[in-house]
PDB file of C-alpha atoms and ligand atoms in Angstrom:
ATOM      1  CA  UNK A   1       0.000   0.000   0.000  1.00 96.00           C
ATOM      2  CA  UNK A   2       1.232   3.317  -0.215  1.00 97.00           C
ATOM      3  CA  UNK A   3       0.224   7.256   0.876  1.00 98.00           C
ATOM      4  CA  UNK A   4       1.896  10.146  -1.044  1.00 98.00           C
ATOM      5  CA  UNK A   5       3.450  12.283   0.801  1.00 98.00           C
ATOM      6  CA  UNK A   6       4.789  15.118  -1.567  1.00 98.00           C
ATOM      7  CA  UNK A   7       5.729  16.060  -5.024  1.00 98.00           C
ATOM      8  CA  UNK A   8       9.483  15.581  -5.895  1.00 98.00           C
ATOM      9  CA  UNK A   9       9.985  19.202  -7.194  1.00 98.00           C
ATOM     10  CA  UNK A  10       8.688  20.287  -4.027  1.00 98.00           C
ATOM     11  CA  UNK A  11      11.434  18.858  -2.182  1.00 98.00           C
ATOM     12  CA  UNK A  12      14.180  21.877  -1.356  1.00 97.00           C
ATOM     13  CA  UNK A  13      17.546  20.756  -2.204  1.00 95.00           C
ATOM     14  CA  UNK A  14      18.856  22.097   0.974  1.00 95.00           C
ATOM     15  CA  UNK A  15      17.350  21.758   4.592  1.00 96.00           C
ATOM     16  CA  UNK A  16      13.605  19.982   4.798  1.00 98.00           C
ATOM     17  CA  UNK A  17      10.392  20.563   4.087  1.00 98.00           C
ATOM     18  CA  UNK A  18       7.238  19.619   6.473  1.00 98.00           C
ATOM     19  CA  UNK A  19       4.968  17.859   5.098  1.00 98.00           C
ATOM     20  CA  UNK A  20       1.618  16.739   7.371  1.00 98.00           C
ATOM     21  CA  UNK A  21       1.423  12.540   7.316  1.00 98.00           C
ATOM     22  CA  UNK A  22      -1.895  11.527   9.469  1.00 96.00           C
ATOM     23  CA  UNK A  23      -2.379  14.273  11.988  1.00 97.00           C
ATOM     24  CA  UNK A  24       1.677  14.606  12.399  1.00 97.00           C
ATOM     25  CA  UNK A  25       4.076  16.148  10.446  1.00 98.00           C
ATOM     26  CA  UNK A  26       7.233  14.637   8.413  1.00 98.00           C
ATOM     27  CA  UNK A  27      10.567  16.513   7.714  1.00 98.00           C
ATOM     28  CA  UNK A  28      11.139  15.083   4.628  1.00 98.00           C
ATOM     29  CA  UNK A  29      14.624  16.277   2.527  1.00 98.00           C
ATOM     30  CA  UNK A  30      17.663  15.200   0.177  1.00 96.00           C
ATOM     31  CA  UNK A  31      20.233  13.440   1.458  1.00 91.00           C
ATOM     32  CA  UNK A  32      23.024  12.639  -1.560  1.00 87.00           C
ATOM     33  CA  UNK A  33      20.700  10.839  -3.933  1.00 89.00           C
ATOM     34  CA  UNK A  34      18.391   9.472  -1.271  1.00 93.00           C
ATOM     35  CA  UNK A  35      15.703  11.510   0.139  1.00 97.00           C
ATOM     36  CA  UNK A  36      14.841  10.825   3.640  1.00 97.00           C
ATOM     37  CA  UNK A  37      11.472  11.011   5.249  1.00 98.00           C
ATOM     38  CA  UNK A  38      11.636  11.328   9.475  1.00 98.00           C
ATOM     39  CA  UNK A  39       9.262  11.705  12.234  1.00 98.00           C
ATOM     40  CA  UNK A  40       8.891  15.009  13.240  1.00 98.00           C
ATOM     41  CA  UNK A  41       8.958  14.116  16.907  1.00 98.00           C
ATOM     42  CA  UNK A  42      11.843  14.550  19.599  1.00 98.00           C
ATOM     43  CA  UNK A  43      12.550  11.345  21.722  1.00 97.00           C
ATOM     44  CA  UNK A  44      12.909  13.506  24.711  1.00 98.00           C
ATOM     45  CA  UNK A  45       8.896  14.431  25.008  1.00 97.00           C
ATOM     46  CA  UNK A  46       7.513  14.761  21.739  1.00 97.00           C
ATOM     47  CA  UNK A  47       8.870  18.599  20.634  1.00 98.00           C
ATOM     48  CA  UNK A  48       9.002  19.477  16.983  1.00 98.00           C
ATOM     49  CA  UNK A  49      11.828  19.437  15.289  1.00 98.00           C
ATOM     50  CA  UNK A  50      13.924  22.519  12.919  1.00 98.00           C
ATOM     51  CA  UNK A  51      16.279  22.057  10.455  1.00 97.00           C
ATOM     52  CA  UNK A  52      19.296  23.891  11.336  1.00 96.00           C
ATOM     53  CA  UNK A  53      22.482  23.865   9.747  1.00 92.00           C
ATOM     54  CA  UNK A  54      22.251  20.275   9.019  1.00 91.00           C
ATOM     55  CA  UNK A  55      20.950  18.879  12.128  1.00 97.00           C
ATOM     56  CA  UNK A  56      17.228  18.287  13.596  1.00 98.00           C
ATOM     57  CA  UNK A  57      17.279  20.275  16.485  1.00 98.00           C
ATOM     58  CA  UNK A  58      13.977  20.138  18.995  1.00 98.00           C
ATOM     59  CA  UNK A  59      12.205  23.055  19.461  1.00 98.00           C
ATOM     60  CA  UNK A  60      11.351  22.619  23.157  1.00 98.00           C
ATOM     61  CA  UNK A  61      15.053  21.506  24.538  1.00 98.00           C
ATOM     62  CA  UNK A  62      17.722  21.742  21.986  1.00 98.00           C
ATOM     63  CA  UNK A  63      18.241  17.705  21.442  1.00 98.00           C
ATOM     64  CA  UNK A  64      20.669  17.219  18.449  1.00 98.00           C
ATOM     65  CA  UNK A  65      20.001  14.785  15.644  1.00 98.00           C
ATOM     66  CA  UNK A  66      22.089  13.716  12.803  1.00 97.00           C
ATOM     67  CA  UNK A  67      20.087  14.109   9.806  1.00 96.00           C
ATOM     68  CA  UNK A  68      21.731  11.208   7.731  1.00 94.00           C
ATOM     69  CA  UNK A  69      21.550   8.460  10.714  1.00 95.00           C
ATOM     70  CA  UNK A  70      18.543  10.126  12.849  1.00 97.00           C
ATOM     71  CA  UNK A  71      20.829   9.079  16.125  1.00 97.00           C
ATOM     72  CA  UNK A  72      21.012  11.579  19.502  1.00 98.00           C
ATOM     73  CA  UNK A  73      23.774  13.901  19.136  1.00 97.00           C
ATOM     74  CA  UNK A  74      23.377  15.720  21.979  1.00 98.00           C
ATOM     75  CA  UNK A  75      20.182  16.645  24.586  1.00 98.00           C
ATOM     76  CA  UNK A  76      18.029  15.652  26.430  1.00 98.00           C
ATOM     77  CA  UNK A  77      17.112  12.881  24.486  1.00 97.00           C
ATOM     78  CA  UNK A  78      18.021   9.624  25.550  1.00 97.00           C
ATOM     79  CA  UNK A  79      22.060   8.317  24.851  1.00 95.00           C
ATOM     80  CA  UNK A  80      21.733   6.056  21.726  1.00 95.00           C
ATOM     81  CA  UNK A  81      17.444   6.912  20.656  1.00 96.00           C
ATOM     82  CA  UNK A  82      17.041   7.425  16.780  1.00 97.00           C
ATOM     83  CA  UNK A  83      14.462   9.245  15.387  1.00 98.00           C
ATOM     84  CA  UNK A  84      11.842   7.312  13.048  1.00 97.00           C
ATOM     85  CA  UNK A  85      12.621   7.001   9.533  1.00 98.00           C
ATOM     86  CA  UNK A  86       9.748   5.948   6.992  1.00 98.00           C
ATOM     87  CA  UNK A  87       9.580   3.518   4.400  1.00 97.00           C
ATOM     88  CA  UNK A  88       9.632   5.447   1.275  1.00 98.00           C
ATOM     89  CA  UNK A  89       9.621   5.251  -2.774  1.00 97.00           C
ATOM     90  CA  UNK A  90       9.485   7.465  -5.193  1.00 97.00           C
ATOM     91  CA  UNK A  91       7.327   6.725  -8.111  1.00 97.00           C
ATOM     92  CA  UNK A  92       6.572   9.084 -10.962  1.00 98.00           C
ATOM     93  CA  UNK A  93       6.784  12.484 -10.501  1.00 98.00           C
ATOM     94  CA  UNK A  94       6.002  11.661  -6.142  1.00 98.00           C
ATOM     95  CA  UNK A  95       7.396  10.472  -2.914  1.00 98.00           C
ATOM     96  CA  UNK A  96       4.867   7.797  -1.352  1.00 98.00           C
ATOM     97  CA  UNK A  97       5.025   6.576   2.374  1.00 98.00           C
ATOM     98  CA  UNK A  98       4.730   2.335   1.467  1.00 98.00           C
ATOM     99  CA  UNK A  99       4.185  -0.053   3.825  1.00 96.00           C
ATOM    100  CA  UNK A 100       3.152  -3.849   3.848  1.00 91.00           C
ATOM    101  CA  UNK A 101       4.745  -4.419   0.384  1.00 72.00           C
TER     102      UNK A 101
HETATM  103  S1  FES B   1      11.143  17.514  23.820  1.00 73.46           S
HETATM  104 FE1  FES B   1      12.919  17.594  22.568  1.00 73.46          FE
HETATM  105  S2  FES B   1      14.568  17.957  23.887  1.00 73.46           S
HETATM  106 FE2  FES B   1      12.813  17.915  25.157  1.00 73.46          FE
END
């Protein structure tokens, strides 16, 4: 099955974009010749994230993310938590969320 999620010209080629995936958000954004699709949710207690200089940093408390890996870099957030990637294709001229394929 899948969901699309957003239009591949629509996809900055610097930084993210949020795009809203069932009553939450994605940051969704290039990373070499992948593109990336993450939760937009902090592992400390739920804050939003920013993109900000190349990191995911949480609105609420400052925890650091690694964009590429989604692992803790610094905060709050628990040593060793990774934020959420999704399952992802791109078909056509979209990016779709798949799952049970
Ligand atoms: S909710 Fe993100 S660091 Fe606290």
């Amino acid at each position: 099955m899948k969901h699309e999620l957003i239009k591949i010209d629509d996809i900055p080629t610097t930084g993210s974009v949020v795009v809203p995936f069932f009553g939450r958000e994605l940051h969704v954004y290039r990373a070499g010749e992948r593109i990336r699709a993450i939760a937009n949710t902090c592992l400390h207690f739920g804050g939003p994230l920013e993109c900000r200089e190349g990191k995911l940093v949480c609105a609420w408390h400052g925890a650091h993310f690694d964009m590429a890996t989604g692992e803790r870099e610094s905060g709050p957030a628990p040593r060793d938590s990774k934020l959420m990637f999704l399952s992802t294709r791109v078909e056509g001229d979209a990016l779709y969320y798949v799952w049970g394929d």
